[in-house]
Short mmCIF file of C-alpha atoms and ligand atoms in Angstrom, two decimals:
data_model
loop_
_atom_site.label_atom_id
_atom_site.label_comp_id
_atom_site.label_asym_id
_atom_site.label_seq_id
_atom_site.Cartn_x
_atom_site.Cartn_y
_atom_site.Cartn_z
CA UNK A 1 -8.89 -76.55 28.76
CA UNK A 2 -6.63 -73.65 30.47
CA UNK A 3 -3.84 -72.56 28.67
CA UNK A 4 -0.83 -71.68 30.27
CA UNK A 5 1.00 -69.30 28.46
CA UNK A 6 4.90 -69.95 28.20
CA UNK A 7 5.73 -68.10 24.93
CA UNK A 8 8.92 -65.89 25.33
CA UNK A 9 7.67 -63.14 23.55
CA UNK A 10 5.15 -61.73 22.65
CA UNK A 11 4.38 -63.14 26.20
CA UNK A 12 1.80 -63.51 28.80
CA UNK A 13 0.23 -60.24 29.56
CA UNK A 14 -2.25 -60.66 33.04
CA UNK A 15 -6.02 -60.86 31.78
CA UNK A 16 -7.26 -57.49 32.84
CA UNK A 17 -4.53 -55.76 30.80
CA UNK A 18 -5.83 -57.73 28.02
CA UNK A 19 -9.48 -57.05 28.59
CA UNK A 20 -9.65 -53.15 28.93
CA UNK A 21 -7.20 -53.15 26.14
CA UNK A 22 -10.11 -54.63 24.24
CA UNK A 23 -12.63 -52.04 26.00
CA UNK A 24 -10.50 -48.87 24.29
CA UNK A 25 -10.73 -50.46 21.14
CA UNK A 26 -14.62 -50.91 21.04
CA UNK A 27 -15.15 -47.43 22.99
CA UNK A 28 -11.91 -45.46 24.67
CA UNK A 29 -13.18 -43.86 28.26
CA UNK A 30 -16.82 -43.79 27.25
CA UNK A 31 -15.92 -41.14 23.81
CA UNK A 32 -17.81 -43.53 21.77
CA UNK A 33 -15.02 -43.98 19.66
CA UNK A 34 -11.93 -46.69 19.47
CA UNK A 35 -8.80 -45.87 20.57
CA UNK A 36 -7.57 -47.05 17.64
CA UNK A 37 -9.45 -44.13 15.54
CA UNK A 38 -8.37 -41.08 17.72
CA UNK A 39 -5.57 -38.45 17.28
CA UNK A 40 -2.82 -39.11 19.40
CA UNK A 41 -2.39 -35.20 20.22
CA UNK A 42 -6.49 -35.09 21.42
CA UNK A 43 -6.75 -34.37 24.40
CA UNK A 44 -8.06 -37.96 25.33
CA UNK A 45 -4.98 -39.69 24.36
CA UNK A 46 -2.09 -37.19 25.77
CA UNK A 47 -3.02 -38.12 29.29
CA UNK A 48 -2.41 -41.48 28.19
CA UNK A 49 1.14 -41.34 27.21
CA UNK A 50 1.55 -38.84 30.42
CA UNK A 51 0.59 -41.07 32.47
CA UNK A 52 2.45 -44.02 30.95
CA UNK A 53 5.63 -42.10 31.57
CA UNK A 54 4.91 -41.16 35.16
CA UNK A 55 4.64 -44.55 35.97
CA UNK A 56 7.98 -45.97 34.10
CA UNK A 57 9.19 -42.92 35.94
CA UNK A 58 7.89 -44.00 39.07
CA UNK A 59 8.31 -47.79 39.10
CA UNK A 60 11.59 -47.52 38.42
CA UNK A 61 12.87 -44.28 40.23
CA UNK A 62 14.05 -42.60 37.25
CA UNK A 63 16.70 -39.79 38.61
CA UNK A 64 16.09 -36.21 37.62
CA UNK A 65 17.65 -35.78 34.10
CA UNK A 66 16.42 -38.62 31.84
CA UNK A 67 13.66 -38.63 29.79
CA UNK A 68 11.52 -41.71 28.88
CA UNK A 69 10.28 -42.58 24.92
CA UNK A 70 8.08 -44.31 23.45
CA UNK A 71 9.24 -45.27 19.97
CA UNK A 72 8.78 -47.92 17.19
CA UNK A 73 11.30 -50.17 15.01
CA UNK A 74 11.80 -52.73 18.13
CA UNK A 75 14.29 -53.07 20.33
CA UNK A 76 16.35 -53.83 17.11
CA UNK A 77 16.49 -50.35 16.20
CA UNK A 78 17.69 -49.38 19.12
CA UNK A 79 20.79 -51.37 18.16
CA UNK A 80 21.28 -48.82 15.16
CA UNK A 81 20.24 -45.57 17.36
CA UNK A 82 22.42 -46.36 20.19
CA UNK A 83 25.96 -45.97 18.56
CA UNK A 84 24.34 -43.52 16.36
CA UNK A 85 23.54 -41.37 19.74
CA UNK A 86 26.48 -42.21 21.70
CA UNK A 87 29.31 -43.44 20.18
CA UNK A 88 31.97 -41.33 19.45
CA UNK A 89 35.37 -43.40 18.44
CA UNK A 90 34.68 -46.66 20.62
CA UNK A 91 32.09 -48.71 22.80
CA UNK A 92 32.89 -51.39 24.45
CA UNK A 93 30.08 -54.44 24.78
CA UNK A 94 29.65 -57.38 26.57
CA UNK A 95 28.71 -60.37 24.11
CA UNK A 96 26.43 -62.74 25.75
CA UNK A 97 24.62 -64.00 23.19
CA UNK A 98 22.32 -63.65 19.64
CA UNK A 99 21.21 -59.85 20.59
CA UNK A 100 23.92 -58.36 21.65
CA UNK A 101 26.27 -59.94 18.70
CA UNK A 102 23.28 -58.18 16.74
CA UNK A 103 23.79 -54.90 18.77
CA UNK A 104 27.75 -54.84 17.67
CA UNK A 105 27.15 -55.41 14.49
CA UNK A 106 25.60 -52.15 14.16
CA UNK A 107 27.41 -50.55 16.16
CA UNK A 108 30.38 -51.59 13.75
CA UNK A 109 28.85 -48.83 11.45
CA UNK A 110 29.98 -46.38 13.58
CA UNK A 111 33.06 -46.54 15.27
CA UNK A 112 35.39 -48.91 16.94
CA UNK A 113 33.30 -51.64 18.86
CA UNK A 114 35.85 -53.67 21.71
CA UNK A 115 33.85 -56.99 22.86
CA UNK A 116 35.13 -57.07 26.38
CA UNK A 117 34.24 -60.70 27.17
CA UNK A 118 32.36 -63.10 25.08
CA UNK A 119 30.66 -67.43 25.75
CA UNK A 120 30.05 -67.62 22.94
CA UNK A 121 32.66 -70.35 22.43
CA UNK A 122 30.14 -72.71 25.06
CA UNK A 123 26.80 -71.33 22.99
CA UNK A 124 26.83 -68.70 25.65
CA UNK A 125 25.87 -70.78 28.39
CA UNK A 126 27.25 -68.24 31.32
CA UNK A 127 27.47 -64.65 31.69
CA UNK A 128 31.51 -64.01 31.48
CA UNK A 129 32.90 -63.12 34.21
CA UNK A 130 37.06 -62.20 34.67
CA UNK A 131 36.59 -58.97 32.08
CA UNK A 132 37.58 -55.50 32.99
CA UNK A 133 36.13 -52.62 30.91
CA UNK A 134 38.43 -50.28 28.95
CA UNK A 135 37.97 -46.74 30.68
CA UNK A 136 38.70 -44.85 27.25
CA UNK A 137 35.00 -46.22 25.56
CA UNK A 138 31.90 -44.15 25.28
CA UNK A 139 30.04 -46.79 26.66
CA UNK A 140 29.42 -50.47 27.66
CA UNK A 141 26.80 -52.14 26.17
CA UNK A 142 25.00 -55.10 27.61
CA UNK A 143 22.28 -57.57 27.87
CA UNK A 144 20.96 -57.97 30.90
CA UNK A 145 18.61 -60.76 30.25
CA UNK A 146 19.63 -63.27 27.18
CA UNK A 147 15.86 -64.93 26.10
CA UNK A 148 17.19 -67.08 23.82
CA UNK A 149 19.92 -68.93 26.11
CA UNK A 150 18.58 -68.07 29.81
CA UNK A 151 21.17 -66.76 30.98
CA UNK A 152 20.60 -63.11 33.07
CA UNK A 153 22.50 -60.33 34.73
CA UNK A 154 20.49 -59.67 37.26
CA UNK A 155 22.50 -56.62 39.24
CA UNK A 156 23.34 -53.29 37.99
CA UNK A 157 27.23 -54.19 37.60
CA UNK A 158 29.85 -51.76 38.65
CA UNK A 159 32.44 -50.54 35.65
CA UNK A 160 34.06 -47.27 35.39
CA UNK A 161 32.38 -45.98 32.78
CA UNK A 162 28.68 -45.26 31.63
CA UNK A 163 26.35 -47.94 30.42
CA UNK A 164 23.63 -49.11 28.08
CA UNK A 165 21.69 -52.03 28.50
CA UNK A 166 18.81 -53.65 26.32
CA UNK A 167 16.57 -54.98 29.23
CA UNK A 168 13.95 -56.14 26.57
CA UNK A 169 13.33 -59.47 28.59
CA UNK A 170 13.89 -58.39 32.27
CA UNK A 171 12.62 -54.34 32.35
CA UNK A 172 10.11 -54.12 35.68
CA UNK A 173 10.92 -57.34 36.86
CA UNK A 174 13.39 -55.94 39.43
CA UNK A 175 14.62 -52.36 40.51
CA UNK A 176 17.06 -51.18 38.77
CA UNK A 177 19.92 -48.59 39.31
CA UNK A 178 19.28 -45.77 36.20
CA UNK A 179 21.61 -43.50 37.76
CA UNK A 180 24.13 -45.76 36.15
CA UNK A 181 23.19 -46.17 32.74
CA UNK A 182 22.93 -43.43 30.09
CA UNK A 183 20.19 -45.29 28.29
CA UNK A 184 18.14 -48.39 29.03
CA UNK A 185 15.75 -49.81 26.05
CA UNK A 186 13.29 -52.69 26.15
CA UNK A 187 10.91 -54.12 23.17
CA UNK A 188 7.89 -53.76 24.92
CA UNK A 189 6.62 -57.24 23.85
CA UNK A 190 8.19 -59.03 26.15
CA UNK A 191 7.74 -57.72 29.45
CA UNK A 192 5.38 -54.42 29.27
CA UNK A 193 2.70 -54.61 26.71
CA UNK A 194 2.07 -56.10 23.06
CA UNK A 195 4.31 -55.59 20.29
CA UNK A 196 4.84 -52.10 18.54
CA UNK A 197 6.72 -49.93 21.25
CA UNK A 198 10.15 -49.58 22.60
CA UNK A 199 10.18 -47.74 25.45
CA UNK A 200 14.04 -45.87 25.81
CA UNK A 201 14.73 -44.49 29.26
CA UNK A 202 17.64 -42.02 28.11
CA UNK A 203 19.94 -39.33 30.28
CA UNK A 204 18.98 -35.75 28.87
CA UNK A 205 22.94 -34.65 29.13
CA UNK A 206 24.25 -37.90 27.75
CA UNK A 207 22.94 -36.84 24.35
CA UNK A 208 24.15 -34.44 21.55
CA UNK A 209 27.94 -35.45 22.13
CA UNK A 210 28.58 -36.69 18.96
CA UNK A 211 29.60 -34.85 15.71
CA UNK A 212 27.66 -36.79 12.80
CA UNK A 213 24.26 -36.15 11.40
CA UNK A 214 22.05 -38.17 12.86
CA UNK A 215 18.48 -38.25 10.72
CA UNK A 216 16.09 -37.19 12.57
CA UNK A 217 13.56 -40.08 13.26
CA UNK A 218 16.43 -41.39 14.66
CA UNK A 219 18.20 -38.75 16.85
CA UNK A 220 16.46 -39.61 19.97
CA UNK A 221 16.74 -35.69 20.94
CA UNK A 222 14.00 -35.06 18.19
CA UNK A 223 11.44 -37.11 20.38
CA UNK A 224 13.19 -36.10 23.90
CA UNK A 225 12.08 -32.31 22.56
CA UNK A 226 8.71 -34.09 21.40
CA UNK A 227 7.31 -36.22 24.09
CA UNK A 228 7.30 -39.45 21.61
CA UNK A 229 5.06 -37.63 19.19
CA UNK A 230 7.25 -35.97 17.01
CA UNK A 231 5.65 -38.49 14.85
CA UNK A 232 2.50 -40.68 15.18
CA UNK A 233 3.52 -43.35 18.03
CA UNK A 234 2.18 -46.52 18.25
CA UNK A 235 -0.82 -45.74 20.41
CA UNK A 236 -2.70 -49.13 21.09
CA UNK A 237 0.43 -51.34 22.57
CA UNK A 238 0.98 -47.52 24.39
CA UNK A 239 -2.10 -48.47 26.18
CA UNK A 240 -1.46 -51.84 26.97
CA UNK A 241 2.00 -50.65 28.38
CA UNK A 242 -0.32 -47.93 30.76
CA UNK A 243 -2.57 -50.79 31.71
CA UNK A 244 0.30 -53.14 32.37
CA UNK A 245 2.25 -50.43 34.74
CA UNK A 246 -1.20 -49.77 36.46
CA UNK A 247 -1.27 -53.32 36.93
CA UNK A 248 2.90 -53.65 38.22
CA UNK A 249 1.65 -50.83 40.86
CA UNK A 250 -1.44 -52.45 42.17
CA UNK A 251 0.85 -56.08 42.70
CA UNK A 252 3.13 -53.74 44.52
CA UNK A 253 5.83 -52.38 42.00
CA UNK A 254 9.20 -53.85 40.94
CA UNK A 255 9.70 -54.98 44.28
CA UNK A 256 6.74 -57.30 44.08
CA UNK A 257 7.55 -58.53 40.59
CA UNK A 258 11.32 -59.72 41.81
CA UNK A 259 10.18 -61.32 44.59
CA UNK A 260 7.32 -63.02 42.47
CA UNK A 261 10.23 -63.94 39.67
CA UNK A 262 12.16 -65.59 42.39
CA UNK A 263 9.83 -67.47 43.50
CA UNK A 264 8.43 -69.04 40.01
CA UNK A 265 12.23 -69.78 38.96
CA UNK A 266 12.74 -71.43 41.93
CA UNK A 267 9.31 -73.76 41.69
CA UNK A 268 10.34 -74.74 37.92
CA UNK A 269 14.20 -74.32 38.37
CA UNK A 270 13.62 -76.91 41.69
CA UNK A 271 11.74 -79.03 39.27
CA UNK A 272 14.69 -79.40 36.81
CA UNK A 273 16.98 -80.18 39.16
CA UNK A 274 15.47 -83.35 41.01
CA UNK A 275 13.51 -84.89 37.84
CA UNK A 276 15.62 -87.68 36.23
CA UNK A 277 14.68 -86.68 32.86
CA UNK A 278 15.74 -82.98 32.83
CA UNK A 279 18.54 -80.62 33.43
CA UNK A 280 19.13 -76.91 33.05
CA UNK A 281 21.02 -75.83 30.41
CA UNK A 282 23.11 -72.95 31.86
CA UNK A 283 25.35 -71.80 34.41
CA UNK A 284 23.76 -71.69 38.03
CA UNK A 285 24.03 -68.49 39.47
CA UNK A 286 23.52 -67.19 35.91
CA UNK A 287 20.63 -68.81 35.38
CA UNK A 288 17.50 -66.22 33.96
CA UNK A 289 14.25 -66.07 36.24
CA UNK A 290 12.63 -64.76 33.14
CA UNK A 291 13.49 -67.37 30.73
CA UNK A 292 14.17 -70.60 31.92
CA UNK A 293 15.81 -73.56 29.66
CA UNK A 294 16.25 -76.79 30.23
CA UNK A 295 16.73 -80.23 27.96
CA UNK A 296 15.83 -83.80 28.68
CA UNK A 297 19.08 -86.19 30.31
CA UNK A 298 21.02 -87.87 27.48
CA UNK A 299 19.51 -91.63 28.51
CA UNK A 300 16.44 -89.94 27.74
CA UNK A 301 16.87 -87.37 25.06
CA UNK A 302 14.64 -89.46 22.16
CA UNK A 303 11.58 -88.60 24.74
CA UNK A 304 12.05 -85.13 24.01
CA UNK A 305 9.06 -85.12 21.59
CA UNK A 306 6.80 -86.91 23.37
CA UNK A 307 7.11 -84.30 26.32
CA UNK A 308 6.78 -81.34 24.15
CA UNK A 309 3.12 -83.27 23.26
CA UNK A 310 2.29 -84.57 26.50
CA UNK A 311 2.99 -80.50 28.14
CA UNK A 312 0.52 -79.17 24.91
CA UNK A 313 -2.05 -81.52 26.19
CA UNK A 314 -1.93 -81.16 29.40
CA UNK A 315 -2.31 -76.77 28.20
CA UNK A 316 1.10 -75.72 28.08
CA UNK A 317 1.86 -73.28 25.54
CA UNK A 318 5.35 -71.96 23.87
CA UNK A 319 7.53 -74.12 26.10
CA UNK A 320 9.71 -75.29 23.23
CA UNK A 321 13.02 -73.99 23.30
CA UNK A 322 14.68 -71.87 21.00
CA UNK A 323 15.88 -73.57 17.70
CA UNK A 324 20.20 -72.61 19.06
CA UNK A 325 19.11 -74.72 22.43
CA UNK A 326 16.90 -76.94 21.83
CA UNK A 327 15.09 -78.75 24.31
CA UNK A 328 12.29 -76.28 26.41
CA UNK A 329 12.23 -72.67 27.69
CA UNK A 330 9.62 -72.05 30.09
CA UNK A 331 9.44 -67.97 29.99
CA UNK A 332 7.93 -66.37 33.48
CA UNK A 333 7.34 -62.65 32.40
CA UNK A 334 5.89 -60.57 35.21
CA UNK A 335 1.85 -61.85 34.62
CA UNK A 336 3.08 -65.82 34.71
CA UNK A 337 1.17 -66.97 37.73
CA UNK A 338 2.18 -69.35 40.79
CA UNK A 339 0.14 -71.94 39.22
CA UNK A 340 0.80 -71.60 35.84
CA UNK A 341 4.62 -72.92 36.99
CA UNK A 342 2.73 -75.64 39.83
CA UNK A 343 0.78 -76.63 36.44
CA UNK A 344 4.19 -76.88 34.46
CA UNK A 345 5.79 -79.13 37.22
CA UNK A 346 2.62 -81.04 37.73
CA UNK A 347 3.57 -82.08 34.04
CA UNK A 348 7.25 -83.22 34.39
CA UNK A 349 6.54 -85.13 37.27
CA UNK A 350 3.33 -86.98 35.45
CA UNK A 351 5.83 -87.51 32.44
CA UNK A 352 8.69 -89.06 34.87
CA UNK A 353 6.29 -91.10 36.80
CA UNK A 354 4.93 -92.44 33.22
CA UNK A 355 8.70 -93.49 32.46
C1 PLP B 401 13.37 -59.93 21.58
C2 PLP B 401 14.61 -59.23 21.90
C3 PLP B 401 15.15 -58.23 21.06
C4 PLP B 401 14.51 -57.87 19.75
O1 PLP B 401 13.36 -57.16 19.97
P1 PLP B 401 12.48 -56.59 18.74
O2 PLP B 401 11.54 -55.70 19.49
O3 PLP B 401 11.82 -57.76 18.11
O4 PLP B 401 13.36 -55.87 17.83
C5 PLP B 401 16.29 -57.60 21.46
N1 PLP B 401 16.89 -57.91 22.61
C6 PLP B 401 16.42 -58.86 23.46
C7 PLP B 401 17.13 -59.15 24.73
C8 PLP B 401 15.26 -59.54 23.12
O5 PLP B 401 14.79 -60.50 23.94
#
């Protein structure tokens, strides 16, 4: 039977990237050895991780001035490295759910952190809105796509100061402004490659402000002046993040993705909204084309089981929600196909018409 895979992360990479992924393991460009056996500095990976950069570079017209890395430790280490990079007496972030409350905590460690707006009060069910941001912070922090709850900021917002977003969930699935954000980071696993690399697009002048120590692994100037290899990086899921941007070009680029993500959210999202059994679970016009949550009707919430096993029958995979939500996240990363969300709705309307 097909499988249609739903899981928010790791996610759905398209089956080519997946294939010569497998190819450079057994035999990397016809070397006769894996990629997985090779020195990152040889001269058959370096071109590799050049070219991997272009493209982020590319895809997402990156200004002058900013440099893009390819790091380890997860998006969750990014959390640590950001207010150890950037904040001087006091950032200011946005608290829209489970990641960034995680992403203050740390940046409690180093200076004065001012949550500007917070939902979580309704289990962050909308992106807070009437905020203004302090103009005396180093930075604002946000989210712009919250995978757990589905909620998403999907516009580069306007505040008077600089910002820093983790895009883990919605990184090349739209154009983005960089120009206004001193760094963006994203755990590749959910929309770029397999698990294993962050990639951290970072403004070259931005860094170097602050007065403390930072250790070097996790200064981000040490692999700025390094190209990502100060150490060994994580060169397999590097490669599946090459394959995936050569594959984001060919489908036409960031462009092609958004208007792709817009058009699976509003197949499922439609979906949710006319079947009896189901509704969404968030705000409207804050509702995530990435991740998309819903929960059975309250006359009909003890069926809630019976769909979960009825959609794993019928092939869908991961579409449980997350254990704070409950109910069923359908997750429509960049390689989630047209059908893949017809197959999805195909199910919901079977499981209505059965009751
Ligand atoms: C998954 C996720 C993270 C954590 O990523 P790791 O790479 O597992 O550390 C952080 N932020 C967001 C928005 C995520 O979806």
């Amino acid at each position: 039977m097909k499988k249609y895979n739903f899981n928010a992360g790791p996610c759905i990479l398209d089956r080519s990237v997946i294939e010569k992924t497998a190819q450079a393991i057994l035999d990397f460009n016809g070397i006769g050895l894996s990629l997985a056996e090779i020195s990152h500095r040889s001269k058959d990976f370096q071109p590799v991780i050049d070219e991997a950069e272009a493209l982020v570079k590319e895809l997402l017209q990156v200004p002058e001035g900013y440099s893009v890395l390819f790091l380890g430790g997860g998006a969750s280490l990014e959390f640590c490295m950001i207010p150890y990079n950037f904040l001087k007496k006091k950032a200011a972030y946005l608290n829209t759910g489970v990641w960034a409350k995680k992403a203050m905590k740390e940046a409690k460690l180093f200076g004065e952190v001012i949550e500007v707006a917070s939902s979580a009060d309704a289990n962050y069910t909308f992106i807070p809105k009437d905020w203004t941001c302090p103009t005396d912070v180093d930075y604002l922090h946000i989210t712009t796509n919250n995978t757990i709850y589905g909620t998403e900021i999907r516009k580069d917002l306007d505040v008077p100061v600089r910002m820093i977003a983790d895009m883990s969930s919605d990184i090349f699935s739209r154009p983005v402004d960089v120009a206004k954000y001193d760094a963006i980071y994203a755990g590749a696993q959910k929309n770029l490659s397999m698990a294993g690399v962050t990639i951290v697009i970072v403004k070259n002048d931005a860094l170097g402000q602050v007065e403390r120590q930072i250790p070097t692994m996790l200064d981000y100037r040490t692999h700025v002046e390094k190209g990502s290899m100060f150490n060994t990086p994580p060169v397999v899921p590097i490669y599946t993040a090459l394959e995936n941007l050569r594959w984001m070009k060919a489908q036409g680029g960031v462009e092609a993705m958004d208007k792709l993500a817009q058009q699976r959210a509003e197949i499922i999202y439609g979906e949710i909204d006319r079947n009896k059994l189901f509704r969404g679970t968030v705000a409207e016009e804050d509702r995530s084309v990435m991740n998309l949550c819903f929960v059975m009707n309250d006359e009909y919430k003890d069926l809630e089981k019976d769909f979960m096993e009825f959609a794993t029958s019928k092939g869908m995979v991961g579409v449980k929600g997350h254990r704070s939500v409950g109910g069923f996240r359908a997750s429509c990363y960049n390689a989630q196909t047209i059908e893949g969300c017809e197959a999805l709705v195909a199910c919901m309307k079977e499981f209505e018409a059965n009751h």
